[in-house]
Structures are given as C-alpha cells and as structure tokens.
Amino acid sequence: MCRLLGYATPGDNLSLDDVLTNSQLETFQQMAIIHNDGWGAALVTDPLQPSGVRDGGAPTPSNNVSVYKSTSSAYADPVFRSIECQGARGALYHLRLASSGLPLIMENQQPFFADGVSFIHNGDISDAQQRNIVRAPSKPVSEVDMLRTGGKSDSAVYFALVLAYYHKGRELPDAVREAVKDLRGGYPKSSYNCMIQTGDEFICVHAVGSLDPEPEIEDLYARYGQKEHAHDYRRIRYRELPGGGVVAASSGFEQRERDGWRTLDNNRMIVASNRTGEFHIEAL
C-alpha cells in the first residue's frame, strides 16, 4: 500500500524537481511520514558514450539505469533529497507502506529491477480472508520466477508474473494485461496499480477491484490528521509535461484539473516512450 510516481520525457533529462512544483514536491515528501516503510527510485539516462563502445569491460549499453532503495522514510533520508534533483528521461519513485505485515527488508523495497525492467506497485494482494498471496498454498509463478525479482512480497509475485509473460515474447503492455487477468482470478478485489519502465517505455496501470480505500488506510490517515486524503487513495492521475512526455502519480498531493491533471480511468493504462515523449491510453 504505497505511493507511486513516474514520468517519461522526450529524451530530456528532467528531475523530480522539474516535473513537480515546489509545493507538490514538498507534499510528496511529507507523504513519507505516513508511507514510512522505505522508498526507492529507478532513473533511466543515456550513457555518456555512444552505445556499443568497447572500453575494456562490457560494451557501453544503450541506456543507464540507476536504482536506489532504502528502508528509511524518504522524509528523513537525506539521500532522497539528492536523488530528487537528478535528471532522467524516465523515472519511477516509490514510497512504501508495507502490506499485510510483510517484513521491512531490503529485498522487498521497490523498485524491483530485473532484465532491464523496473517495477513499482501499490496494493495488497490478499484474499477475502485477508491472507496475502505470499502465504497462499500455491502461487501463479514458480520459485525461479520469484528469484528473478529478488523480492519476497505480493508485489514481487505480481512483477514475476509480468516478467514471465514478457519472456514468453509478449509486448510489455500485453504482459501486464495477462498478469492482471491471472491475479484477478483469485484476488478480484485487490489493487494492481503499478508503474513499469524499460530503457524505451513507461507504463502506468490503474486497475483496482474497488475505488474505496481499505478501512485500515482510512484509520491510518485519520491517525495522522489527514483523513480527507484517504478517500481517493486508489486513484491515479496524469499530466502532460510542458515540453512533451507525461507524469503520472498516486493521489496525496495537489493534482488540480486546471493545472492539467486528469484522472486515469480504472482498467486503463498509459503507454509512453521515454525517448520521444509520445503517449497514449489503452484499455486493460
């Protein structure tokens, strides 16, 4: 149960400072007071040298990916303050609120990264008896698939399933569709809101069984005097960036329609290029 933010540009290196206003960025950081079970970021940039250059080690890649993770709250972590200033043509940011009592360990911090794909998720994949998918007798993925992600959480199961379809040759949007379809068979009311990034592509998915927040989320926000921010907890909104490209985010900070923010409908996904900035919306 987390907060997500991601963006794709037309190849320009923009920072979190660039895509949010000062007040939005401050509020985003303050959300980590509640979502205080760690944070992470994955930034995609171009290498300084052209790809394929042999410089004594492996050839220069076509893109660089920097992944940062911490079990500290982003609000109190000075490293977060330095990362938010780093430019990238594509980026994911994740503020974690651990679901169903899953352990606060580095393996479960997001973004997960495997095979050139970064992944962040907001949701608690549990059944009607509140049993998390990681504690179910059987999972829709193999242990080998799980090991690929490096994680041990319900989000890792979700990512592993996306990767399994991706490695079968599905295009990334189709791999996401198949994974959500499979998981909804056993966990129809769970949230599958997620963001995925490669060196070329950014995907933001809004897929929830119910738009109503969990009672425990309302109680938690009320405890911090912010109950009014819990009602649209599962919403995702997006805005076109001034120079092209798109930023998308979970709720929790000011996202006004007059400033260009739009609500992403349920069971829809944004598919964007982090090289050209072009994006469109597809049905899930």
Tab-separated table of C-alpha atoms in Angstrom:
chain	number	residue	atom	x	y	z
A	1	MET	CA	0.000	0.000	0.000
A	2	CYS	CA	2.233	2.697	-1.360
A	3	ARG	CA	2.506	5.925	-3.310
A	4	LEU	CA	3.736	5.850	-6.887
A	5	LEU	CA	5.108	8.476	-9.239
A	6	GLY	CA	6.647	8.062	-12.658
A	7	TYR	CA	7.374	10.038	-15.778
A	8	ALA	CA	8.640	9.793	-19.342
A	9	THR	CA	10.155	12.661	-21.320
A	10	PRO	CA	11.018	13.208	-24.998
A	11	GLY	CA	14.598	12.210	-24.208
A	12	ASP	CA	15.256	15.176	-21.907
A	13	ASN	CA	16.847	14.685	-18.505
A	14	LEU	CA	14.279	16.057	-16.060
A	15	SER	CA	14.373	15.669	-12.292
A	16	LEU	CA	11.554	15.236	-9.823
A	17	ASP	CA	12.112	18.912	-9.039
A	18	ASP	CA	11.406	19.706	-12.691
A	19	VAL	CA	8.167	17.738	-13.090
A	20	LEU	CA	6.537	18.867	-9.820
A	21	THR	CA	6.032	22.333	-8.381
A	22	ASN	CA	7.762	23.172	-5.107
A	23	SER	CA	4.549	22.731	-3.110
A	24	GLN	CA	3.753	19.407	-4.826
A	25	LEU	CA	7.245	18.094	-4.159
A	26	GLU	CA	7.068	19.134	-0.526
A	27	THR	CA	3.732	17.366	-0.076
A	28	PHE	CA	5.031	14.276	-1.890
A	29	GLN	CA	7.922	14.119	0.573
A	30	GLN	CA	5.568	14.646	3.501
A	31	MET	CA	3.545	11.608	2.423
A	32	ALA	CA	6.561	9.585	3.513
A	33	ILE	CA	5.670	10.450	7.109
A	34	ILE	CA	2.765	8.003	6.687
A	35	HIS	CA	4.292	5.834	3.964
A	36	ASN	CA	7.405	5.418	6.050
A	37	ASP	CA	8.454	1.824	5.318
A	38	GLY	CA	11.180	2.868	2.906
A	39	TRP	CA	11.493	4.374	-0.534
A	40	GLY	CA	13.110	3.723	-3.885
A	41	ALA	CA	13.731	5.207	-7.302
A	42	ALA	CA	14.790	3.974	-10.737
A	43	LEU	CA	16.217	6.508	-13.213
A	44	VAL	CA	16.902	5.910	-16.907
A	45	THR	CA	19.532	8.044	-18.643
A	46	ASP	CA	21.682	7.868	-21.767
A	47	PRO	CA	25.331	6.827	-21.362
A	48	LEU	CA	27.997	9.472	-21.863
A	49	GLN	CA	29.499	7.447	-24.717
A	50	PRO	CA	27.621	6.022	-27.725
A	51	SER	CA	26.286	2.521	-27.167
A	52	GLY	CA	28.476	-0.401	-28.149
A	53	VAL	CA	31.788	1.249	-27.300
A	54	ARG	CA	34.315	-1.304	-26.009
A	55	ASP	CA	36.251	0.402	-23.233
A	56	GLY	CA	37.922	-2.537	-21.530
A	57	GLY	CA	34.824	-4.030	-19.940
A	58	ALA	CA	31.393	-4.723	-21.352
A	59	PRO	CA	30.337	-2.598	-24.345
A	60	THR	CA	28.608	0.668	-23.460
A	61	PRO	CA	24.860	-0.020	-23.013
A	62	SER	CA	22.129	1.809	-24.909
A	63	ASN	CA	20.881	3.275	-21.624
A	64	ASN	CA	21.918	3.519	-17.994
A	65	VAL	CA	19.631	2.537	-15.128
A	66	SER	CA	20.293	3.767	-11.598
A	67	VAL	CA	18.273	2.079	-8.846
A	68	TYR	CA	18.154	3.453	-5.299
A	69	LYS	CA	16.469	1.763	-2.322
A	70	SER	CA	16.257	2.424	1.394
A	71	THR	CA	14.335	1.078	4.370
A	72	SER	CA	14.327	4.607	5.815
A	73	SER	CA	11.470	7.026	5.339
A	74	ALA	CA	12.065	9.326	2.368
A	75	TYR	CA	11.023	12.222	4.587
A	76	ALA	CA	14.002	11.700	6.890
A	77	ASP	CA	16.528	10.312	4.400
A	78	PRO	CA	18.995	12.930	3.055
A	79	VAL	CA	19.780	10.641	0.124
A	80	PHE	CA	16.237	11.121	-1.181
A	81	ARG	CA	16.819	14.885	-1.245
A	82	SER	CA	19.823	14.395	-3.513
A	83	ILE	CA	18.133	11.875	-5.822
A	84	GLU	CA	15.119	14.135	-6.438
A	85	CYS	CA	17.490	16.612	-8.126
A	86	GLN	CA	18.936	14.068	-10.576
A	87	GLY	CA	17.779	14.316	-14.176
A	88	ALA	CA	16.483	11.336	-16.147
A	89	ARG	CA	14.478	10.799	-19.314
A	90	GLY	CA	12.411	8.278	-17.408
A	91	ALA	CA	11.963	7.702	-13.682
A	92	LEU	CA	9.956	5.797	-11.081
A	93	TYR	CA	9.577	6.839	-7.423
A	94	HIS	CA	8.055	4.649	-4.707
A	95	LEU	CA	7.070	5.439	-1.109
A	96	ARG	CA	6.357	2.192	0.711
A	97	LEU	CA	3.707	1.271	3.237
A	98	ALA	CA	4.269	-2.446	3.774
A	99	SER	CA	1.171	-4.581	3.185
A	100	SER	CA	-0.255	-7.296	5.441
A	101	GLY	CA	2.618	-7.205	7.886
A	102	LEU	CA	5.214	-8.190	5.268
A	103	PRO	CA	8.738	-7.654	6.604
A	104	LEU	CA	10.615	-4.392	6.281
A	105	ILE	CA	13.631	-5.826	4.496
A	106	MET	CA	15.691	-4.507	1.603
A	107	GLU	CA	14.582	-7.364	-0.654
A	108	ASN	CA	11.012	-6.044	-0.564
A	109	GLN	CA	11.898	-2.416	-1.258
A	110	GLN	CA	10.858	-1.164	-4.660
A	111	PRO	CA	11.512	-0.542	-7.494
A	112	PHE	CA	12.234	-4.147	-8.320
A	113	PHE	CA	14.623	-4.390	-11.259
A	114	ALA	CA	15.265	-7.411	-13.462
A	115	ASP	CA	16.163	-7.974	-17.104
A	116	GLY	CA	16.107	-4.265	-17.877
A	117	VAL	CA	12.639	-3.749	-16.372
A	118	SER	CA	11.820	-1.615	-13.297
A	119	PHE	CA	8.539	-2.132	-11.418
A	120	ILE	CA	6.607	-0.448	-8.597
A	121	HIS	CA	3.186	-1.416	-7.219
A	122	ASN	CA	0.513	-0.023	-4.914
A	123	GLY	CA	-1.709	-2.722	-3.500
A	124	ASP	CA	-2.210	-5.530	-1.040
A	125	ILE	CA	-2.881	-8.742	-2.971
A	126	SER	CA	-4.917	-10.671	-0.398
A	127	ASP	CA	-7.979	-12.901	-0.472
A	128	ALA	CA	-11.319	-12.471	1.327
A	129	GLN	CA	-9.771	-13.936	4.498
A	130	GLN	CA	-7.010	-11.288	4.389
A	131	ARG	CA	-4.417	-13.930	3.534
A	132	ASN	CA	-1.674	-12.377	1.443
A	133	ILE	CA	-0.741	-14.148	-1.784
A	134	VAL	CA	2.760	-14.886	-0.471
A	135	ARG	CA	1.170	-17.067	2.226
A	136	ALA	CA	-1.152	-18.920	-0.152
A	137	PRO	CA	-0.558	-22.670	-0.627
A	138	SER	CA	0.249	-22.083	-4.305
A	139	LYS	CA	1.329	-19.072	-6.369
A	140	PRO	CA	0.825	-18.315	-10.065
A	141	VAL	CA	4.608	-18.128	-10.544
A	142	SER	CA	7.469	-20.528	-9.948
A	143	GLU	CA	10.257	-20.118	-7.420
A	144	VAL	CA	12.624	-19.432	-10.336
A	145	ASP	CA	10.377	-16.579	-11.477
A	146	MET	CA	10.317	-15.178	-7.941
A	147	LEU	CA	14.094	-15.389	-7.595
A	148	ARG	CA	14.460	-13.298	-10.727
A	149	THR	CA	12.790	-10.332	-8.988
A	150	GLY	CA	14.890	-10.549	-5.821
A	151	GLY	CA	11.751	-9.887	-3.734
A	152	LYS	CA	9.566	-11.887	-1.360
A	153	SER	CA	6.346	-9.827	-1.314
A	154	ASP	CA	2.986	-9.799	-3.099
A	155	SER	CA	4.405	-7.060	-5.350
A	156	ALA	CA	7.265	-9.408	-6.278
A	157	VAL	CA	4.721	-12.090	-7.257
A	158	TYR	CA	2.985	-9.542	-9.496
A	159	PHE	CA	6.270	-8.456	-11.106
A	160	ALA	CA	7.390	-12.061	-11.565
A	161	LEU	CA	4.169	-12.829	-13.425
A	162	VAL	CA	4.619	-9.808	-15.708
A	163	LEU	CA	8.195	-10.918	-16.435
A	164	ALA	CA	7.076	-14.491	-17.124
A	165	TYR	CA	4.740	-13.299	-19.882
A	166	TYR	CA	7.315	-10.776	-21.124
A	167	HIS	CA	9.897	-13.537	-21.551
A	168	LYS	CA	7.369	-15.577	-23.496
A	169	GLY	CA	7.501	-12.873	-26.143
A	170	ARG	CA	4.547	-10.709	-25.155
A	171	GLU	CA	4.864	-6.969	-25.647
A	172	LEU	CA	5.123	-5.311	-22.239
A	173	PRO	CA	1.548	-3.876	-22.222
A	174	ASP	CA	0.200	-7.321	-23.124
A	175	ALA	CA	2.330	-8.975	-20.444
A	176	VAL	CA	0.743	-6.639	-17.886
A	177	ARG	CA	-2.758	-7.448	-19.171
A	178	GLU	CA	-2.146	-11.180	-18.837
A	179	ALA	CA	-0.680	-10.833	-15.343
A	180	VAL	CA	-3.599	-8.744	-14.056
A	181	LYS	CA	-6.105	-11.153	-15.599
A	182	ASP	CA	-4.447	-14.132	-13.896
A	183	LEU	CA	-4.208	-12.474	-10.487
A	184	ARG	CA	-7.768	-11.190	-10.561
A	185	GLY	CA	-8.979	-14.776	-10.915
A	186	GLY	CA	-8.069	-15.424	-7.277
A	187	TYR	CA	-7.850	-11.887	-5.881
A	188	PRO	CA	-10.569	-9.849	-7.636
A	189	LYS	CA	-10.808	-7.014	-5.096
A	190	SER	CA	-7.098	-6.268	-4.856
A	191	SER	CA	-5.282	-3.278	-6.311
A	192	TYR	CA	-2.987	-3.794	-9.289
A	193	ASN	CA	-1.977	-0.154	-9.718
A	194	CYS	CA	1.600	-0.210	-10.915
A	195	MET	CA	4.242	1.531	-12.978
A	196	ILE	CA	6.768	-0.207	-15.199
A	197	GLN	CA	9.785	1.158	-17.030
A	198	THR	CA	12.346	-0.055	-19.544
A	199	GLY	CA	15.011	1.843	-21.436
A	200	ASP	CA	12.409	2.780	-24.033
A	201	GLU	CA	8.985	2.598	-22.427
A	202	PHE	CA	6.936	3.749	-19.442
A	203	ILE	CA	3.642	2.107	-18.440
A	204	CYS	CA	1.244	3.236	-15.731
A	205	VAL	CA	-1.642	0.909	-14.846
A	206	HIS	CA	-4.829	1.777	-12.959
A	207	ALA	CA	-6.568	-1.496	-12.105
A	208	VAL	CA	-8.477	-1.902	-8.842
A	209	GLY	CA	-11.347	-4.116	-7.725
A	210	SER	CA	-12.831	-1.207	-5.791
A	211	LEU	CA	-12.091	2.515	-5.701
A	212	ASP	CA	-12.938	2.634	-1.993
A	213	PRO	CA	-9.880	2.652	0.286
A	214	GLU	CA	-9.343	-0.127	2.791
A	215	PRO	CA	-10.690	0.716	6.295
A	216	GLU	CA	-7.191	0.435	7.706
A	217	ILE	CA	-5.996	3.123	5.275
A	218	GLU	CA	-8.745	5.483	6.412
A	219	ASP	CA	-7.874	4.762	10.045
A	220	LEU	CA	-4.177	5.312	9.409
A	221	TYR	CA	-4.684	8.611	7.622
A	222	ALA	CA	-7.093	9.742	10.352
A	223	ARG	CA	-4.416	8.984	12.940
A	224	TYR	CA	-2.166	11.487	11.179
A	225	GLY	CA	-4.973	14.044	10.845
A	226	GLN	CA	-5.244	13.539	7.070
A	227	LYS	CA	-8.433	11.511	6.666
A	228	GLU	CA	-9.584	13.795	3.839
A	229	HIS	CA	-6.696	12.495	1.708
A	230	ALA	CA	-7.777	8.851	2.056
A	231	HIS	CA	-10.994	8.968	0.010
A	232	ASP	CA	-9.220	8.861	-3.386
A	233	TYR	CA	-6.367	6.675	-2.164
A	234	ARG	CA	-6.534	4.279	-5.129
A	235	ARG	CA	-6.831	6.968	-7.821
A	236	ILE	CA	-4.100	7.698	-10.357
A	237	ARG	CA	-3.835	10.983	-12.204
A	238	TYR	CA	-1.563	12.153	-15.009
A	239	ARG	CA	-0.447	15.362	-16.680
A	240	GLU	CA	1.281	16.101	-19.959
A	241	LEU	CA	4.671	17.731	-19.410
A	242	PRO	CA	5.191	21.178	-20.989
A	243	GLY	CA	7.898	20.030	-23.410
A	244	GLY	CA	6.239	16.702	-24.151
A	245	GLY	CA	6.006	13.486	-22.208
A	246	VAL	CA	3.869	12.602	-19.213
A	247	VAL	CA	3.979	12.370	-15.418
A	248	ALA	CA	1.595	10.088	-13.507
A	249	ALA	CA	1.106	9.676	-9.776
A	250	SER	CA	-0.978	8.231	-6.995
A	251	SER	CA	-3.089	10.701	-5.044
A	252	GLY	CA	-1.958	12.511	-1.910
A	253	PHE	CA	-0.662	15.818	-3.241
A	254	GLU	CA	-2.340	18.650	-5.147
A	255	GLN	CA	-3.355	17.488	-8.639
A	256	ARG	CA	-5.723	20.168	-9.933
A	257	GLU	CA	-7.618	19.828	-13.204
A	258	ARG	CA	-6.869	23.470	-14.022
A	259	ASP	CA	-3.170	22.628	-13.883
A	260	GLY	CA	-3.627	19.893	-16.477
A	261	TRP	CA	-4.070	16.866	-14.220
A	262	ARG	CA	-6.537	14.247	-15.453
A	263	THR	CA	-7.873	11.125	-13.777
A	264	LEU	CA	-6.802	7.854	-15.350
A	265	ASP	CA	-9.935	5.709	-15.585
A	266	ASN	CA	-9.982	2.328	-13.906
A	267	ASN	CA	-8.814	-0.583	-16.067
A	268	ARG	CA	-6.738	1.704	-18.266
A	269	MET	CA	-3.012	2.084	-18.803
A	270	ILE	CA	-0.755	4.854	-20.032
A	271	VAL	CA	1.846	3.648	-22.538
A	272	ALA	CA	4.618	6.174	-23.197
A	273	SER	CA	8.018	6.400	-24.865
A	274	ASN	CA	10.800	7.826	-22.711
A	275	ARG	CA	12.705	8.635	-25.892
A	276	THR	CA	10.078	10.642	-27.810
A	277	GLY	CA	7.626	11.549	-25.026
A	278	GLU	CA	4.686	10.299	-27.076
A	279	PHE	CA	1.998	8.556	-25.026
A	280	HIS	CA	-1.487	7.148	-25.330
A	281	ILE	CA	-4.053	5.368	-23.164
A	282	GLU	CA	-5.131	1.789	-23.725
A	283	ALA	CA	-7.813	-0.411	-22.205
A	284	LEU	CA	-6.503	-3.020	-19.806
